Amino acid sequence: MQPEQQQKQQKQGIDVTVLVSIGRHPITGRARRAEQDARGLELALAMEAELPGSRINVLHAGSQDVDSEVALRSYLGMATGVGMGLESMTLLEQPDGSDAILPLVEHLAATSPQLVITGARAERGEGSGLLPYALAEHLGWPLVNSLASIEKVENGVVTLLQALPRGQRRRLKVRLPAIISVDEAAPAARQSAFGPARRATFSVSPTASDADSELAQWHLSPARKRPKRLKIIKSASARDRFKAAASKAEGKGGQVLTDVTPEQGAEAIYKLLKEEDVLR
Amino acid sequence: MLDTLLPILIFTALALAVIGAVRRIRLWRQGRPSRVNLLQGLMALPRRYLVDLHHVVGRDKMISNTHVATAGGFVAAAVLMTLVHGLGIAKPLLGGLLLLASTSMFVGSLFVARRRLNPPARLSKGPWMRLPKSLMAFSVGVFLITLPTVGLLPEGLLEGGSSWLLALVLAGVVAWGLGEMFFGMTWGGPMKHAFAGALHLAFHRRAERFSTKKGGTGRSTGLKALNLEDEAAPLGVEKPADFTWNQLLGFDACVQCGRCEAVCPAFAAGQPLNPKKLIQDMVVGFAGGSDAGYTGSPYPGKPVGEHQGAPNTPIVAPVVMKEGKALVDAETLWSCTTCRACVEECPMMIEHVDAIVDMRRHLTLERGKTPNKGAEVLDNLIATDNPGGFDPGSRLNWAADLNLPLMADLKQVDVLLWLGDGAFDMRNQRTLRALVKVLRAAEVDFAALGAEERDSGDVARRLGDEATFQTLAKRNIATLDQYRFLQIVTCDPHSFHVLGNEYGELGGHYQVRHHSTFIAELYEAGRLTFAPWKGGSVTYHDPCYLGRYNGEYEAPRRVLKALGIQVAEMERSGFRSRCCGGGGGAPITDIPGERRIPDMRMNDVQQSGAELVAVGCPQCTAMLEGVVDASAEVRDIAELVADALVERPADDVSGVSRRTVAATTAEEVAL
């Protein structure tokens, strides 16, 4: 490709929608920008700096009240220059406890962004981490989880760096449109500034909402810290300890399944869960 | 010939001076409006100059006398010269006075010249080096042309055909003097300080910092609040024109004496800050141009001539640019510890710290660019009401065994004990426990807010986050409004300053005391008895926020004296105390330098020969205790007092009742 053409391609930019939720501070429980969603927005802003002409649309589905507005505005406070596309946020208004998936799907289908970025798991509410998968299923778009960085966008194909355990990275090429979810592996979000946050506006569109009937039946209680399985490292030297901490887990009694049918895979997972006493 | 030439020269110089003045005033007027009573300011000018300014200048007697002779001589000579030579009122009396004035000015200028022979590094060079010569030219020229007027020389001496050369030379000397003194004063020469300085004194943004005839304290150290209700008002200072006009005028008053540079802890540590250069950069900013003309010490590590600015371009470059820079680099602004040593030393009463915080406000509130741990600390303050991100409910964990009385239970006490964020710090918890022991020993009726207390907002405000400061302040004020107490006592000078001096603007008016002041009062009322001091020699480190910010230098020394300690003073103590490096969020923004500020302070301690340094501030304790291989132990005054406490003799208790000290509003409540 000629350099000029490349530049032209670069200038085009893409439409990115970042899904943001209202976070919850782990100690005080105050509403804040959710850690992972903020990292998602950071990823989008970094991409916009690399790829001028990209448009970032920030999207939230939920109710609008005083507390949540401060939290939502703190996403918009991440705009550090005029024209960063964070002057406003689209708010799909729905009462608390409604299912956010359908309004989001409808909005995304209607606006058809090329890239949707979302945090992996919400900090309040159900927090099941299923939303990215549900969106991907409804829209029929590919989903990449645990993203570390967006490397480049070319001809409708995005090159991504996915984070794997122990600091490993995997490079993926994904055809747009796609959904990517972000967890702690992505770069930390920039500071939110008061001025841009205060000036930002909301474009509110009320949505027909179904109360999440299943959620209403659930009994919710604060999560307990789960005990961690101790890893016993018998090592004589610092080198051994470093290796144990940094290297990939040695496959002990595990098996690698390749080219198996979904049924066989599910069978294997089911067997493992039984062995580990997760399922009884 | 001179008779015709002199009036022309004088009135040309005066006319040019007036044109320059108008131009200069228009430069200042680029700033934002600020309400100042112009007439009252001008009326107060003589007192502000003769009393307040000379109080600062007089710390160096040599310069003070030099200035009196030179400036006094010049002002008198300028007026008389205009009368005698300009308007031709050649009365012998006026001429005699004029000779006297120019002689005084000449003697003064000899001393100015002597100081310039081998000038200290803090002085600016360049045009300032020619100033003594110009002063001499003016005084000698005026003296000589006045001699014929009073008849000491024959009138015709300069009239004869042969002496036209002499007259021309004399006219040239006078013209040089007039050029520097009249023309240079308003066109940006060294004499600008006289013109801008006088107006700056008259229209100062903090009129309340000057003494009054009635004996006002003349202290004004609280930062000015931003109006966050008005969404159109700029959040801090982005470009030079965002300063108020009298701030710009203040920058222009700088005489480049470098006293600020000599006392600045960040400059001494090799961090990229020099208060004098910063003020000169602001002048470059509102006048437009580059800093290449600056002739003093640069910011450490930053060569002069690479920065430029204009009234309406950003002071700090918005994005990191590889080539070309704006007026000031952000790290310069973040190096400041807000210790106010520069403001204390400035003979022109310039407010450096206000300007720095104004610019920080823009960086934090508009750009979200608080360096290093700044963003994390501000997020913690928003989410947990303390900078460390600790559980607010754990604020009283250190006092689990003390059965500390709480305001929520008592509602009404004599003394509200403000804990400060030191409550989360294990070192400061020892101080707090000591303070509680002292209060109990003196049977003080006190209580703490406990978990209801929040950070005072000091760090947020110095980091430029005015929004978080005001939120914290308003919530603290709302909490304090629920209770009745006579005074607040705290062992944290930062909380002391903010509660006492900065909450007022937001509607919270309290009588706040530092624990050293309160302990001194308790001792003087006979409510504390101390065992004699058995330790080694002790020095005392004045916290900036207690001393320079609040003028409390004596009470801690009175307490130490009561303990039987003779303080071995450090060279820099009292109002010249060197900062520990812990103020203004400096440990959070952590701008690298060549040395660490607390290390330098610990060297001061070592030089005093003390084995123990008494402090009165959790920040100072943390910073000084962080010094590796320190020669002295660091103890808070409260700890020293608590260790020295002895039971009062029984007869003393009946003699001095606690009721005599503080009138109680509440009956004693059983705990």
CSV table of C-alpha atoms in Angstrom, one decimal, chain B residues 239-597:
chain,number,residue,atom,x,y,z
B,239,LYS,CA,-3.3,32.0,30.1
B,240,PRO,CA,-1.8,35.2,31.5
B,241,ALA,CA,-4.9,37.2,30.8
B,242,ASP,CA,-6.8,34.9,33.2
B,243,PHE,CA,-5.1,36.5,36.2
B,244,THR,CA,-6.9,39.4,37.7
B,245,TRP,CA,-5.5,42.8,36.7
B,246,ASN,CA,-4.0,43.5,40.0
B,247,GLN,CA,-2.2,40.2,40.0
B,248,LEU,CA,-0.6,41.1,36.7
B,249,LEU,CA,0.3,44.5,38.2
B,250,GLY,CA,1.8,42.6,41.2
B,251,PHE,CA,4.1,40.6,38.9
B,252,ASP,CA,5.3,43.8,37.2
B,253,ALA,CA,6.3,45.2,40.6
B,254,CYS,CA,9.1,42.6,41.0
B,255,VAL,CA,12.4,44.2,41.6
B,256,GLN,CA,14.3,41.0,40.9
B,257,CYS,CA,16.2,41.1,44.2
B,258,GLY,CA,16.0,37.3,44.4
B,259,ARG,CA,15.2,37.1,48.1
B,260,CYS,CA,12.5,34.6,47.2
B,261,GLU,CA,15.0,32.5,45.3
B,262,ALA,CA,17.4,32.5,48.3
B,263,VAL,CA,14.7,31.0,50.6
B,264,CYS,CA,12.8,28.7,48.2
B,265,PRO,CA,13.2,25.1,49.3
B,266,ALA,CA,12.4,23.7,45.9
B,267,PHE,CA,15.1,25.9,44.2
B,268,ALA,CA,17.6,24.9,46.8
B,269,ALA,CA,16.7,21.2,46.2
B,270,GLY,CA,17.4,21.7,42.5
B,271,GLN,CA,13.8,21.2,41.5
B,272,PRO,CA,12.8,23.2,38.4
B,273,LEU,CA,11.3,26.2,40.3
B,274,ASN,CA,12.6,29.7,41.0
B,275,PRO,CA,10.0,32.0,42.3
B,276,LYS,CA,11.7,35.1,40.8
B,277,LYS,CA,11.9,33.5,37.4
B,278,LEU,CA,8.3,32.5,37.7
B,279,ILE,CA,7.2,36.0,38.3
B,280,GLN,CA,9.4,37.3,35.5
B,281,ASP,CA,7.8,34.6,33.2
B,282,MET,CA,4.4,35.9,34.1
B,283,VAL,CA,5.6,39.4,33.1
B,284,VAL,CA,6.9,38.0,29.8
B,285,GLY,CA,3.5,36.3,29.5
B,286,PHE,CA,1.3,39.3,29.7
B,287,ALA,CA,3.7,41.6,27.8
B,288,GLY,CA,4.3,38.9,25.2
B,289,GLY,CA,7.7,37.6,24.1
B,290,SER,CA,10.4,35.1,25.1
B,291,ASP,CA,12.2,34.7,28.4
B,292,ALA,CA,15.6,35.3,26.7
B,293,GLY,CA,15.9,38.7,28.2
B,294,TYR,CA,15.9,37.3,31.7
B,295,THR,CA,19.2,37.8,33.5
B,296,GLY,CA,18.8,36.0,36.8
B,297,SER,CA,19.2,32.4,37.9
B,298,PRO,CA,17.2,30.0,35.7
B,299,TYR,CA,14.9,27.2,36.9
B,300,PRO,CA,17.4,24.5,37.9
B,301,GLY,CA,17.9,22.3,34.9
B,302,LYS,CA,16.1,24.5,32.4
B,303,PRO,CA,18.1,26.9,30.2
B,304,VAL,CA,16.8,30.4,29.7
B,305,GLY,CA,15.5,31.3,26.2
B,306,GLU,CA,13.5,28.3,25.3
B,307,HIS,CA,10.1,29.4,26.6
B,308,GLN,CA,7.8,32.1,25.3
B,309,GLY,CA,4.3,33.3,25.8
B,310,ALA,CA,1.6,35.8,25.0
B,311,PRO,CA,-1.4,37.2,27.0
B,312,ASN,CA,-3.9,34.9,25.4
B,313,THR,CA,-1.9,31.7,24.8
B,314,PRO,CA,-1.8,28.9,27.4
B,315,ILE,CA,0.9,29.2,30.1
B,316,VAL,CA,1.5,25.5,30.2
B,317,ALA,CA,1.7,23.7,26.8
B,318,PRO,CA,-1.6,21.7,26.4
B,319,VAL,CA,0.1,18.6,24.9
B,320,VAL,CA,3.7,17.4,25.3
B,321,MET,CA,5.4,19.0,22.4
B,322,LYS,CA,8.8,17.9,21.2
B,323,GLU,CA,9.9,21.2,19.9
B,324,GLY,CA,8.9,24.6,21.3
B,325,LYS,CA,7.5,25.2,24.7
B,326,ALA,CA,5.0,27.4,26.3
B,327,LEU,CA,5.7,29.9,29.0
B,328,VAL,CA,6.2,27.6,32.0
B,329,ASP,CA,6.5,23.8,32.3
B,330,ALA,CA,4.0,22.1,34.5
B,331,GLU,CA,6.7,20.6,36.7
B,332,THR,CA,7.7,24.1,37.7
B,333,LEU,CA,4.3,24.7,39.1
B,334,TRP,CA,4.1,21.3,40.8
B,335,SER,CA,7.5,21.8,42.6
B,336,CYS,CA,6.1,24.4,45.0
B,337,THR,CA,5.5,23.3,48.6
B,338,THR,CA,3.3,26.4,49.2
B,339,CYS,CA,5.6,27.2,52.2
B,340,ARG,CA,5.2,30.9,51.6
B,341,ALA,CA,8.8,31.6,52.3
B,342,CYS,CA,9.0,33.6,49.1
B,343,VAL,CA,5.9,35.7,50.0
B,344,GLU,CA,7.3,36.3,53.4
B,345,GLU,CA,10.6,37.6,52.0
B,346,CYS,CA,9.2,39.6,49.1
B,347,PRO,CA,9.8,43.3,49.7
B,348,MET,CA,7.2,44.0,46.9
B,349,MET,CA,4.5,42.0,48.6
B,350,ILE,CA,4.0,39.8,45.6
B,351,GLU,CA,1.8,36.7,46.1
B,352,HIS,CA,3.7,33.9,44.4
B,353,VAL,CA,1.7,31.0,46.0
B,354,ASP,CA,-1.7,32.4,44.9
B,355,ALA,CA,-0.4,32.5,41.3
B,356,ILE,CA,0.9,29.0,41.4
B,357,VAL,CA,-2.3,27.6,42.9
B,358,ASP,CA,-4.3,29.5,40.3
B,359,MET,CA,-2.3,27.9,37.5
B,360,ARG,CA,-2.5,24.5,39.2
B,361,ARG,CA,-6.3,24.8,39.4
B,362,HIS,CA,-6.5,25.0,35.6
B,363,LEU,CA,-4.2,22.0,35.2
B,364,THR,CA,-6.3,19.9,37.6
B,365,LEU,CA,-9.8,21.1,37.0
B,366,GLU,CA,-9.7,21.6,33.2
B,367,ARG,CA,-7.0,19.3,32.0
B,368,GLY,CA,-7.0,16.5,34.6
B,369,LYS,CA,-3.2,16.6,34.7
B,370,THR,CA,-2.2,16.4,38.4
B,371,PRO,CA,1.1,14.6,38.2
B,372,ASN,CA,2.2,11.3,39.8
B,373,LYS,CA,-0.1,10.2,42.7
B,374,GLY,CA,-2.2,13.3,42.4
B,375,ALA,CA,-5.1,11.7,40.6
B,376,GLU,CA,-5.2,8.8,42.9
B,377,VAL,CA,-5.1,11.0,46.0
B,378,LEU,CA,-7.9,13.2,44.6
B,379,ASP,CA,-10.0,10.1,43.7
B,380,ASN,CA,-9.5,8.8,47.2
B,381,LEU,CA,-10.6,12.2,48.7
B,382,ILE,CA,-13.8,12.0,46.6
B,383,ALA,CA,-14.6,8.4,47.4
B,384,THR,CA,-13.4,8.0,50.9
B,385,ASP,CA,-12.9,11.5,52.3
B,386,ASN,CA,-9.2,10.9,53.1
B,387,PRO,CA,-6.2,11.0,50.8
B,388,GLY,CA,-5.0,7.5,51.6
B,389,GLY,CA,-8.2,5.7,50.5
B,390,PHE,CA,-8.8,4.3,54.0
B,391,ASP,CA,-12.1,3.2,55.3
B,392,PRO,CA,-13.6,6.3,56.8
B,393,GLY,CA,-15.0,4.1,59.6
B,394,SER,CA,-11.5,3.3,60.7
B,395,ARG,CA,-10.5,6.9,61.6
B,396,LEU,CA,-10.8,6.1,65.3
B,397,ASN,CA,-9.1,2.7,65.3
B,398,TRP,CA,-6.0,4.1,66.9
B,399,ALA,CA,-8.1,5.2,69.9
B,400,ALA,CA,-9.9,1.9,70.3
B,401,ASP,CA,-8.7,1.6,73.9
B,402,LEU,CA,-9.0,5.3,74.8
B,403,ASN,CA,-12.7,5.5,75.2
B,404,LEU,CA,-12.5,8.8,73.3
B,405,PRO,CA,-15.6,11.0,73.8
B,406,LEU,CA,-17.5,11.7,70.6
B,407,MET,CA,-19.4,14.8,69.6
B,408,ALA,CA,-22.2,12.7,68.4
B,409,ASP,CA,-22.8,11.6,72.0
B,410,LEU,CA,-22.0,14.8,73.8
B,411,LYS,CA,-23.3,17.5,71.4
B,412,GLN,CA,-21.7,20.3,73.4
B,413,VAL,CA,-18.1,20.6,74.7
B,414,ASP,CA,-15.4,23.2,75.3
B,415,VAL,CA,-12.9,21.8,72.9
B,416,LEU,CA,-13.5,19.9,69.7
B,417,LEU,CA,-10.4,17.8,68.9
B,418,TRP,CA,-9.8,17.8,65.2
B,419,LEU,CA,-7.8,14.7,64.4
B,420,GLY,CA,-6.8,15.3,60.8
B,421,ASP,CA,-5.7,12.6,58.3
B,422,GLY,CA,-2.8,11.8,60.6
B,423,ALA,CA,-5.4,9.6,62.3
B,424,PHE,CA,-4.7,7.0,59.7
B,425,ASP,CA,-0.9,7.3,60.0
B,426,MET,CA,0.7,5.1,62.6
B,427,ARG,CA,3.4,7.7,63.4
B,428,ASN,CA,0.9,10.4,63.9
B,429,GLN,CA,-1.3,8.2,66.0
B,430,ARG,CA,1.4,8.3,68.7
B,431,THR,CA,1.1,12.1,68.6
B,432,LEU,CA,-2.6,11.9,68.9
B,433,ARG,CA,-2.5,9.5,71.8
B,434,ALA,CA,0.0,11.8,73.5
B,435,LEU,CA,-2.3,14.8,72.9
B,436,VAL,CA,-5.3,12.9,74.4
B,437,LYS,CA,-3.2,12.1,77.4
B,438,VAL,CA,-2.3,15.7,77.9
B,439,LEU,CA,-5.9,16.9,77.5
B,440,ARG,CA,-7.1,14.3,80.0
B,441,ALA,CA,-4.3,15.4,82.4
B,442,ALA,CA,-5.5,19.0,82.2
B,443,GLU,CA,-9.1,17.8,82.6
B,444,VAL,CA,-10.2,19.5,79.4
B,445,ASP,CA,-13.8,19.0,78.4
B,446,PHE,CA,-13.2,17.7,74.8
B,447,ALA,CA,-14.6,15.4,72.2
B,448,ALA,CA,-13.7,14.3,68.7
B,449,LEU,CA,-15.9,14.0,65.6
B,450,GLY,CA,-14.6,10.6,65.0
B,451,ALA,CA,-15.9,8.9,61.9
B,452,GLU,CA,-17.9,12.0,61.1
B,453,GLU,CA,-14.7,14.0,60.4
B,454,ARG,CA,-13.4,14.3,56.9
B,455,ASP,CA,-10.2,15.5,55.4
B,456,SER,CA,-10.1,19.3,55.7
B,457,GLY,CA,-9.5,19.7,52.0
B,458,ASP,CA,-6.0,21.1,52.4
B,459,VAL,CA,-4.3,18.8,50.0
B,460,ALA,CA,-7.1,18.9,47.4
B,461,ARG,CA,-7.0,22.7,47.4
B,462,ARG,CA,-3.2,23.0,47.1
B,463,LEU,CA,-3.3,20.4,44.3
B,464,GLY,CA,-5.7,22.8,42.5
B,465,ASP,CA,-8.9,20.7,43.0
B,466,GLU,CA,-11.0,23.5,44.3
B,467,ALA,CA,-14.2,21.5,43.6
B,468,THR,CA,-13.2,18.6,45.9
B,469,PHE,CA,-12.0,21.1,48.5
B,470,GLN,CA,-15.3,22.9,48.5
B,471,THR,CA,-17.3,19.7,48.7
B,472,LEU,CA,-15.2,18.5,51.7
B,473,ALA,CA,-15.3,21.9,53.3
B,474,LYS,CA,-19.1,22.3,53.0
B,475,ARG,CA,-19.7,18.8,54.3
B,476,ASN,CA,-17.4,19.4,57.3
B,477,ILE,CA,-19.1,22.7,58.0
B,478,ALA,CA,-22.5,21.0,57.9
B,479,THR,CA,-21.2,18.4,60.4
B,480,LEU,CA,-19.7,21.1,62.7
B,481,ASP,CA,-22.9,23.1,62.5
B,482,GLN,CA,-24.7,20.3,64.4
B,483,TYR,CA,-22.6,20.7,67.5
B,484,ARG,CA,-21.7,23.4,70.0
B,485,PHE,CA,-18.1,24.0,71.0
B,486,LEU,CA,-16.0,26.9,72.1
B,487,GLN,CA,-12.9,26.1,70.0
B,488,ILE,CA,-11.3,23.6,67.8
B,489,VAL,CA,-7.9,22.2,68.8
B,490,THR,CA,-5.8,20.2,66.3
B,491,CYS,CA,-2.3,18.9,66.1
B,492,ASP,CA,-2.3,19.4,62.3
B,493,PRO,CA,-1.3,23.0,61.2
B,494,HIS,CA,-2.7,22.3,57.8
B,495,SER,CA,-6.2,21.6,59.2
B,496,PHE,CA,-5.7,24.5,61.5
B,497,HIS,CA,-5.0,26.9,58.7
B,498,VAL,CA,-7.8,25.6,56.5
B,499,LEU,CA,-10.4,25.5,59.2
B,500,GLY,CA,-9.4,28.8,60.6
B,501,ASN,CA,-8.6,30.8,57.5
B,502,GLU,CA,-10.2,29.2,54.5
B,503,TYR,CA,-13.6,27.9,55.7
B,504,GLY,CA,-14.8,31.4,56.5
B,505,GLU,CA,-15.4,32.2,52.9
B,506,LEU,CA,-17.6,29.1,52.7
B,507,GLY,CA,-19.6,30.0,55.8
B,508,GLY,CA,-17.6,28.2,58.5
B,509,HIS,CA,-16.3,30.5,61.2
B,510,TYR,CA,-14.4,28.9,64.0
B,511,GLN,CA,-11.9,29.7,66.7
B,512,VAL,CA,-9.1,27.2,65.9
B,513,ARG,CA,-6.0,26.6,68.0
B,514,HIS,CA,-2.9,24.6,67.3
B,515,HIS,CA,-2.2,22.1,70.1
B,516,SER,CA,1.0,23.9,71.0
B,517,THR,CA,-0.9,27.1,71.6
B,518,PHE,CA,-3.6,25.3,73.6
B,519,ILE,CA,-1.0,23.4,75.7
B,520,ALA,CA,0.9,26.7,76.4
B,521,GLU,CA,-2.4,28.2,77.6
B,522,LEU,CA,-3.1,25.1,79.8
B,523,TYR,CA,0.3,25.3,81.3
B,524,GLU,CA,0.1,29.0,81.9
B,525,ALA,CA,-3.2,28.5,83.7
B,526,GLY,CA,-1.5,26.0,86.0
B,527,ARG,CA,-3.3,23.0,84.7
B,528,LEU,CA,-0.3,21.0,83.7
B,529,THR,CA,2.8,20.2,85.7
B,530,PHE,CA,6.0,18.9,84.0
B,531,ALA,CA,9.0,17.0,85.3
B,532,PRO,CA,12.3,18.7,84.5
B,533,TRP,CA,13.8,17.9,81.1
B,534,LYS,CA,16.6,15.3,81.3
B,535,GLY,CA,17.3,14.8,77.6
B,536,GLY,CA,20.0,16.4,75.4
B,537,SER,CA,19.8,19.6,73.4
B,538,VAL,CA,16.7,20.3,71.4
B,539,THR,CA,15.8,22.4,68.4
B,540,TYR,CA,12.4,23.4,67.1
B,541,HIS,CA,11.3,23.3,63.5
B,542,ASP,CA,8.6,25.8,62.7
B,543,PRO,CA,5.9,24.3,60.5
B,544,CYS,CA,5.1,26.7,57.6
B,545,TYR,CA,1.4,26.4,58.1
B,546,LEU,CA,1.7,27.3,61.8
B,547,GLY,CA,4.4,30.0,61.5
B,548,ARG,CA,4.3,31.9,58.3
B,549,TYR,CA,0.6,31.1,57.6
B,550,ASN,CA,-0.7,31.8,61.1
B,551,GLY,CA,2.1,33.8,62.9
B,552,GLU,CA,2.4,31.3,65.7
B,553,TYR,CA,6.1,31.2,66.5
B,554,GLU,CA,6.0,31.8,70.3
B,555,ALA,CA,3.6,29.3,71.8
B,556,PRO,CA,5.6,26.1,70.8
B,557,ARG,CA,8.7,27.8,72.3
B,558,ARG,CA,6.8,28.7,75.4
B,559,VAL,CA,5.8,25.0,75.8
B,560,LEU,CA,9.4,23.9,75.3
B,561,LYS,CA,10.6,26.4,77.8
B,562,ALA,CA,8.0,25.2,80.3
B,563,LEU,CA,9.4,21.7,79.8
B,564,GLY,CA,12.7,23.0,80.9
B,565,ILE,CA,14.2,22.8,77.4
B,566,GLN,CA,16.4,25.5,76.1
B,567,VAL,CA,15.9,25.6,72.3
B,568,ALA,CA,19.0,25.6,70.2
B,569,GLU,CA,17.6,27.6,67.3
B,570,MET,CA,18.5,26.7,63.8
B,571,GLU,CA,19.9,29.3,61.5
B,572,ARG,CA,16.7,29.4,59.6
B,573,SER,CA,13.9,29.4,62.2
B,574,GLY,CA,10.8,31.5,63.0
B,575,PHE,CA,9.5,33.3,59.9
B,576,ARG,CA,12.6,32.2,57.9
B,577,SER,CA,12.1,28.5,58.8
B,578,ARG,CA,12.9,26.2,55.9
B,579,CYS,CA,10.1,24.0,54.7
B,580,CYS,CA,10.2,20.2,55.4
B,581,GLY,CA,9.1,19.6,51.9
B,582,GLY,CA,5.7,18.1,52.9
B,583,GLY,CA,3.3,21.0,52.1
B,584,GLY,CA,1.3,21.8,49.0
B,585,GLY,CA,1.0,18.2,47.9
B,586,ALA,CA,4.7,18.2,47.0
B,587,PRO,CA,5.2,14.6,48.3
B,588,ILE,CA,2.3,13.5,46.1
B,589,THR,CA,3.4,15.3,42.9
B,590,ASP,CA,7.0,14.4,43.7
B,591,ILE,CA,8.9,16.4,41.2
B,592,PRO,CA,12.5,15.2,41.0
B,593,GLY,CA,15.3,17.4,42.1
B,594,GLU,CA,19.0,17.0,42.9
B,595,ARG,CA,18.5,16.8,46.6
B,596,ARG,CA,15.6,16.2,49.0
B,597,ILE,CA,14.1,19.1,50.9
